[in-house]
Tab-separated table of C-alpha atoms and ligand atoms in Angstrom:
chain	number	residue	atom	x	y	z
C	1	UNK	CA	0.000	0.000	0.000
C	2	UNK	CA	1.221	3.466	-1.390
C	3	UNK	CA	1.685	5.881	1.820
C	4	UNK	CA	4.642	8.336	0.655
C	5	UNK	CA	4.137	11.772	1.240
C	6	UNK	CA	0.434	11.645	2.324
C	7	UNK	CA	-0.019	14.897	4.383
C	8	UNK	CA	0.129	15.113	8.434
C	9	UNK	CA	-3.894	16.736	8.233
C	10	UNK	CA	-5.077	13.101	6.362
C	11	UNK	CA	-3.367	11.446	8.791
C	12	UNK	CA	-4.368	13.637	11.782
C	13	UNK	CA	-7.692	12.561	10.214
C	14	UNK	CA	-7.582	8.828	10.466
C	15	UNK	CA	-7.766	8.233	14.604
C	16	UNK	CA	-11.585	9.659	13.951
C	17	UNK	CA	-12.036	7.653	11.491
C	18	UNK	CA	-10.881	4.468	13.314
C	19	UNK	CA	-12.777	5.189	16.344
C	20	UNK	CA	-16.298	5.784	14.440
C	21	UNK	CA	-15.388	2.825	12.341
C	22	UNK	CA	-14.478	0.683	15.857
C	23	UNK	CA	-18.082	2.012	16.951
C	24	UNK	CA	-20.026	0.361	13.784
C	25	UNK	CA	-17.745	-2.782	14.033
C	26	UNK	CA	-19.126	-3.435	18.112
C	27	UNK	CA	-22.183	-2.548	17.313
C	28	UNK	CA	-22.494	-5.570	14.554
C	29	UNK	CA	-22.424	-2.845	10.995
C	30	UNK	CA	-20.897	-4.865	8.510
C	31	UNK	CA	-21.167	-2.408	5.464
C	32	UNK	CA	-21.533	1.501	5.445
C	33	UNK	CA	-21.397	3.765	2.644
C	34	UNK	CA	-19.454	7.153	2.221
C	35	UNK	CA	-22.804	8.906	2.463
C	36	UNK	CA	-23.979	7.103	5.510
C	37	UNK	CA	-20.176	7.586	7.222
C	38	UNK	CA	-20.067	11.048	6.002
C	39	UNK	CA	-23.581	11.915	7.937
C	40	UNK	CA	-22.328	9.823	11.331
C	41	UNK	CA	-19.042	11.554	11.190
C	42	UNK	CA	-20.252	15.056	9.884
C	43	UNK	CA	-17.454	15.044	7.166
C	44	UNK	CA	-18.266	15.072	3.206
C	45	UNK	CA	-18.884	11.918	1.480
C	46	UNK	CA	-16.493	13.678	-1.384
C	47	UNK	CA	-13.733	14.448	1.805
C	48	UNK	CA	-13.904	10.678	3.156
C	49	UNK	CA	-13.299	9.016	-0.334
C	50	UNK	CA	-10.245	11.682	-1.115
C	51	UNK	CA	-8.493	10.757	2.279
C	52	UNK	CA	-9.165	7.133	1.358
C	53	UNK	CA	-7.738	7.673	-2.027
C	54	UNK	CA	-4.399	8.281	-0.722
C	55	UNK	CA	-4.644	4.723	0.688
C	56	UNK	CA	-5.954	3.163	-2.697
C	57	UNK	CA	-9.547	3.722	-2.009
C	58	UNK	CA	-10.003	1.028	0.597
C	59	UNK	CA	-12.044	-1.596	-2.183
C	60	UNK	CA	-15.406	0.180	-2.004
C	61	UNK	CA	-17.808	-1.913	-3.967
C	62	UNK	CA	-21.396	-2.231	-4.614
C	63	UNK	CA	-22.923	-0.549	-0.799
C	64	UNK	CA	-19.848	0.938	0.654
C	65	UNK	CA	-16.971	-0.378	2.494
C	66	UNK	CA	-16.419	-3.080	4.719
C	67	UNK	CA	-16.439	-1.852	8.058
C	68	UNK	CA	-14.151	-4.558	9.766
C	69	UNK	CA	-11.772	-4.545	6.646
C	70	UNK	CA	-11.317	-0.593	6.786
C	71	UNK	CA	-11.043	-0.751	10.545
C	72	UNK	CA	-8.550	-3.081	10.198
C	73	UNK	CA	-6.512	-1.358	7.499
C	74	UNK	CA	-6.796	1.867	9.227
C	75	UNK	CA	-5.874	0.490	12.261
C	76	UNK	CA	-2.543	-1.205	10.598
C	77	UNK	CA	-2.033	2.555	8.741
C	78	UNK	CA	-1.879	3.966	12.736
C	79	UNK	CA	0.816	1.250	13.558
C	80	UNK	CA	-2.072	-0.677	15.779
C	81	UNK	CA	-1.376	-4.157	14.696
C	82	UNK	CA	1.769	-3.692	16.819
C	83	UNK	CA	2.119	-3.221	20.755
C	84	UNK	CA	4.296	-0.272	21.759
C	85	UNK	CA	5.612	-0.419	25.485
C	86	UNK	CA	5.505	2.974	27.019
C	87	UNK	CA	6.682	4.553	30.169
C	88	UNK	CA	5.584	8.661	31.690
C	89	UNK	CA	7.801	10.887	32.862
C	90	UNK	CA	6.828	13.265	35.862
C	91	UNK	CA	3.924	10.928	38.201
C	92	UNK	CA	2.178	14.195	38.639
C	93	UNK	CA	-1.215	15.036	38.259
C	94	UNK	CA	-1.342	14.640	34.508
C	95	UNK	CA	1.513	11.734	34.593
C	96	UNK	CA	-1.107	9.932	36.937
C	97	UNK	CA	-4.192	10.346	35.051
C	98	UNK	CA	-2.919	9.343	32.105
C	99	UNK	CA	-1.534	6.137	33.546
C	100	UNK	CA	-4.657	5.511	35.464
C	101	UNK	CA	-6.146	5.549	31.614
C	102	UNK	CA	-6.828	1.428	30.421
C	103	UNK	CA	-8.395	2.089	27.193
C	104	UNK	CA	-4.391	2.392	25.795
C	105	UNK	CA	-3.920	-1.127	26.402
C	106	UNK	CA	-7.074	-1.870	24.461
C	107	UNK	CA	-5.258	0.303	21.499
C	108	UNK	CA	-2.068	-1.774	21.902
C	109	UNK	CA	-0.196	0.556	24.274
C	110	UNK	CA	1.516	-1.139	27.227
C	111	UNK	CA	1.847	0.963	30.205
C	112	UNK	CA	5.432	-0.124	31.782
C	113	UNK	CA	7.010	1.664	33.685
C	114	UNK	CA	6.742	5.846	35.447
C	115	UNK	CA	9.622	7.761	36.708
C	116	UNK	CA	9.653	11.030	39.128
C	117	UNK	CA	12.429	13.271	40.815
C	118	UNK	CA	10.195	13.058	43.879
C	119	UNK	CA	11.630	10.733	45.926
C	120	UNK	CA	8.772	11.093	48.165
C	121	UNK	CA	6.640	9.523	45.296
C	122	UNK	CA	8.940	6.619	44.633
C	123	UNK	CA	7.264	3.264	45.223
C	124	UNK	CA	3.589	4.925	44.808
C	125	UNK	CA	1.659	2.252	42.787
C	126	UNK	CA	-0.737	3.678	39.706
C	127	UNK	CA	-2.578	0.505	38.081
C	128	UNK	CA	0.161	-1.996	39.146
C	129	UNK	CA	3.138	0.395	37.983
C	130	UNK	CA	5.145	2.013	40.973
C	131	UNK	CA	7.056	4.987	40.690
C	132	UNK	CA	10.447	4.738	40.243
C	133	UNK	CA	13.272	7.497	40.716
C	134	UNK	CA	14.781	9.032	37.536
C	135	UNK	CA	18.270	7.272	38.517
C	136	UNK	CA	17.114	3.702	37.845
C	137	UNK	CA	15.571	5.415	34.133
C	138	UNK	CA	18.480	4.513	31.910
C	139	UNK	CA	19.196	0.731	33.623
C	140	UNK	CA	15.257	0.477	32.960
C	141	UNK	CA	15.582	1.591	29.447
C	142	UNK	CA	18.134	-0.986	28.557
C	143	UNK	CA	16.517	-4.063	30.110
C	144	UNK	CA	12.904	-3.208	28.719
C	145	UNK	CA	11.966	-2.516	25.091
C	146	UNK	CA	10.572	0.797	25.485
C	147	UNK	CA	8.854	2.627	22.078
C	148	UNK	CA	7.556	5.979	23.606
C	149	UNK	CA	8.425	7.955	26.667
C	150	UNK	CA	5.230	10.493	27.541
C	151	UNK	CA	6.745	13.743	29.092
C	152	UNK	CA	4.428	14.814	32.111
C	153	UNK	CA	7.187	17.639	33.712
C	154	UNK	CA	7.599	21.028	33.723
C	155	UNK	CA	9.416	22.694	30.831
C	156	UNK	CA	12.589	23.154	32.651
C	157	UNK	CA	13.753	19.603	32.639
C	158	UNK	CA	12.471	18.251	29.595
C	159	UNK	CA	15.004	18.526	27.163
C	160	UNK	CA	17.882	17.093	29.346
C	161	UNK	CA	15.694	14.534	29.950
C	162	UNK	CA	14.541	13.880	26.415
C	163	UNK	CA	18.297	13.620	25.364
C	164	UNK	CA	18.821	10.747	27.864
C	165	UNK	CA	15.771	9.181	26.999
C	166	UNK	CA	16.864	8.728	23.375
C	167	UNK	CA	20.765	7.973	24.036
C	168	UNK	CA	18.461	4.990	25.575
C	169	UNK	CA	16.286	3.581	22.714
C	170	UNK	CA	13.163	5.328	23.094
C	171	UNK	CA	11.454	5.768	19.513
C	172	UNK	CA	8.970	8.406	20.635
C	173	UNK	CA	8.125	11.196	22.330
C	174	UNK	CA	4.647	12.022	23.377
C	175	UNK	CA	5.435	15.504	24.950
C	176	UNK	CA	3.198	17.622	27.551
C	177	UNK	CA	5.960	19.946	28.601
C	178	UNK	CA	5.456	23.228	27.376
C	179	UNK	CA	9.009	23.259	25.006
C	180	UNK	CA	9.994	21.982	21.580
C	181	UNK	CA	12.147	18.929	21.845
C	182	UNK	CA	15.961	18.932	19.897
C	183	UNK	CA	15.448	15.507	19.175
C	184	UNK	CA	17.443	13.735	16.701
C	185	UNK	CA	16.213	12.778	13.167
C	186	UNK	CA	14.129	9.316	13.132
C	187	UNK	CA	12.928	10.169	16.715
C	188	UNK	CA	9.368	11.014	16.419
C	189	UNK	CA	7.791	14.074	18.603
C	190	UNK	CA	3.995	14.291	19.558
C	191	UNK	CA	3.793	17.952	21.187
C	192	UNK	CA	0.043	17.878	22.638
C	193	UNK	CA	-0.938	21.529	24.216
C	194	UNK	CA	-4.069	20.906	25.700
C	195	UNK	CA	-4.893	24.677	25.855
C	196	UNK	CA	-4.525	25.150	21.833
C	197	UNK	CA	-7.995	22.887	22.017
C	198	UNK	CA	-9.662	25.349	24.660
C	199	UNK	CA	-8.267	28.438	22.780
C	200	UNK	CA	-10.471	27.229	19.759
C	201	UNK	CA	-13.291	26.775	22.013
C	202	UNK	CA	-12.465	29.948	22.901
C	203	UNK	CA	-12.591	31.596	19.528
C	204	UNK	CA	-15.346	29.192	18.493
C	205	UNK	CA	-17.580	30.873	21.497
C	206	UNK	CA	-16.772	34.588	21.032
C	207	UNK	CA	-17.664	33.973	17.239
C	208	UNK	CA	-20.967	32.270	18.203
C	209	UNK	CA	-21.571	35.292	20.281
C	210	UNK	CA	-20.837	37.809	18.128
C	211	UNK	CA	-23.091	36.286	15.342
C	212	UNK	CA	-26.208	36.124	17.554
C	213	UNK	CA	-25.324	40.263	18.825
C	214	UNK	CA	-25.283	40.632	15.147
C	215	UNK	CA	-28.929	38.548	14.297
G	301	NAI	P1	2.639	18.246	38.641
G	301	NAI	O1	3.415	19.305	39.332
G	301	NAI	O2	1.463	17.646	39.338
G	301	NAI	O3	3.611	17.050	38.211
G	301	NAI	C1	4.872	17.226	37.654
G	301	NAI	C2	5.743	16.071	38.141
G	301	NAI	O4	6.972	16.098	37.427
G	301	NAI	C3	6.099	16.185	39.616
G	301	NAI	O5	5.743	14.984	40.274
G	301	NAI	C4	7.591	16.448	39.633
G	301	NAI	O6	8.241	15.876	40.749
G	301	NAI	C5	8.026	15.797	38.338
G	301	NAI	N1	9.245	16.334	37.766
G	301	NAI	C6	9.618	17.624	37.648
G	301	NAI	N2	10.791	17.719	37.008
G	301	NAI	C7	11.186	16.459	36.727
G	301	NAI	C8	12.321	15.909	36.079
G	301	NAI	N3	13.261	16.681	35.561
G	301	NAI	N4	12.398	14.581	35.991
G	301	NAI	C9	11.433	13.786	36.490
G	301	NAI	N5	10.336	14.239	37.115
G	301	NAI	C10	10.210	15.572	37.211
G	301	NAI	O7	2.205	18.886	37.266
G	301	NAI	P2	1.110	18.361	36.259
G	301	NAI	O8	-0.160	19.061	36.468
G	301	NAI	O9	1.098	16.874	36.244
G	301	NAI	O10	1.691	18.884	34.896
G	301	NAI	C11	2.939	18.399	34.430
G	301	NAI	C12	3.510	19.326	33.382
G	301	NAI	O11	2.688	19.247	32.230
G	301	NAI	C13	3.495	20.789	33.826
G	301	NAI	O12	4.728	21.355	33.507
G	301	NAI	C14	2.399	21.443	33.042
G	301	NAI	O13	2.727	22.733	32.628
G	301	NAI	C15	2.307	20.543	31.849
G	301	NAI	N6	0.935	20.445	31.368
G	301	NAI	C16	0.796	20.395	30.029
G	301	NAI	C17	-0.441	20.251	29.473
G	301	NAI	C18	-0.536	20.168	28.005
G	301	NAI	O14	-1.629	20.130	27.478
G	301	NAI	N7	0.571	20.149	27.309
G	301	NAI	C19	-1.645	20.173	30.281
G	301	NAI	C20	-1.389	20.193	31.694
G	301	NAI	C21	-0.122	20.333	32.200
């Protein structure tokens, strides 16, 4: 399957896709067609084939697609045919929540291990992981196969301790710190800003408001 040089918004695209599509697949839909999936999803029929296209279409024939096939495919496209073994960074309010989180497992993402400066956290146990002190990081790094490292600490650490996490192996970066990461090339950075999504609220509310002080 052709995937060269598809852009980053198709692909930012496709976790929708593949949770509507894991939605229809539970609830026993075999078949849907790009009209019916563009009205559940609120996305144009013409829009849903196009990102498809860039993955040869997807085999629609006669009444739509196969739901478990394209789940499937879509799922392999996202890299969730494999597991990936992660470990968090900073077992703070954020690190904690998202390692109290299960439904990561259920997409193939093993929760293994969470590291803190705090010594007074070490040995605190979230789902069956304890907290471990950032001098036993590297020694951890070399006897487990670790993928991605989520970054749940301030800004003022994170890049020293981005550099030692990928002098260790770690593939990935899923990073909540509020800095861009000097990572080397091949190492793959997820920046998430949590606040960019309530800024649009934002915007989307004050242009709401305006339109009805206009009406
Ligand atoms: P927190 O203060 O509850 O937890 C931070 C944890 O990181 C603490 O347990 C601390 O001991 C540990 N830590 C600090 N420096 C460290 C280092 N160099 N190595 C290892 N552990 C270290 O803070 P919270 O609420 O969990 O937030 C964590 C960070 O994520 C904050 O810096 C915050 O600004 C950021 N954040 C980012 C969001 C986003 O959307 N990107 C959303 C919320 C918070």
């Amino acid at each position: 399957m052709e995937e060269k040089g598809i852009s980053q918004v198709v692909i930012g695209r496709l976790p929708r896709y593949f949770r509507y599509l894991g939605e229809l697949k539970d609830e026993g839909i075999e078949r849907i067609s790009s009209q019916d999936l563009s009205e559940l999803m609120k996305v144009t029929a013409s829009q849903i084939r196009q990102d498809f296209n860039n993955f040869g279409g997807f085999g629609q024939q006669g009444y739509g697609y196969n739901v478990e096939y394209l789940y499937n495919e879509i799922g392999k496209i996202l890299g969730l045919d494999r597991r990936h073994n992660f470990i968090i960074i900073g077992a703070g309010n954020l690190g904690q929540a998202l390692g109290n989180y299960i439904n990561f497992e259920r997409r193939g993402f093993i929760f293994k291990g969470m590291f803190d400066c705090n010594p007074q956290l070490a040995g605190k146990e979230i789902r069956g992981v304890k907290v471990m002190s950032m001098e036993n990081l590297e020694l951890f790094l070399r006897e487990n196969d670790i993928d991605i490292a989520v970054l749940t600490i301030p800004k003022a650490g994170a890049v020293e301790v981005a550099e030692k996490l990928v002098q260790n192996g770690v593939r990935a970066i899923w990073n909540f710190a509020h800095v861009d990461l000097n990572v080397p090339k091949g190492i793959q950075v997820e920046n998430v800003h949590l606040s960019d999504s309530l800024m649009k609220l934002s915007y989307n509310i004050s242009r709401y408001m305006k339109e009805q002080e206009n009406i």
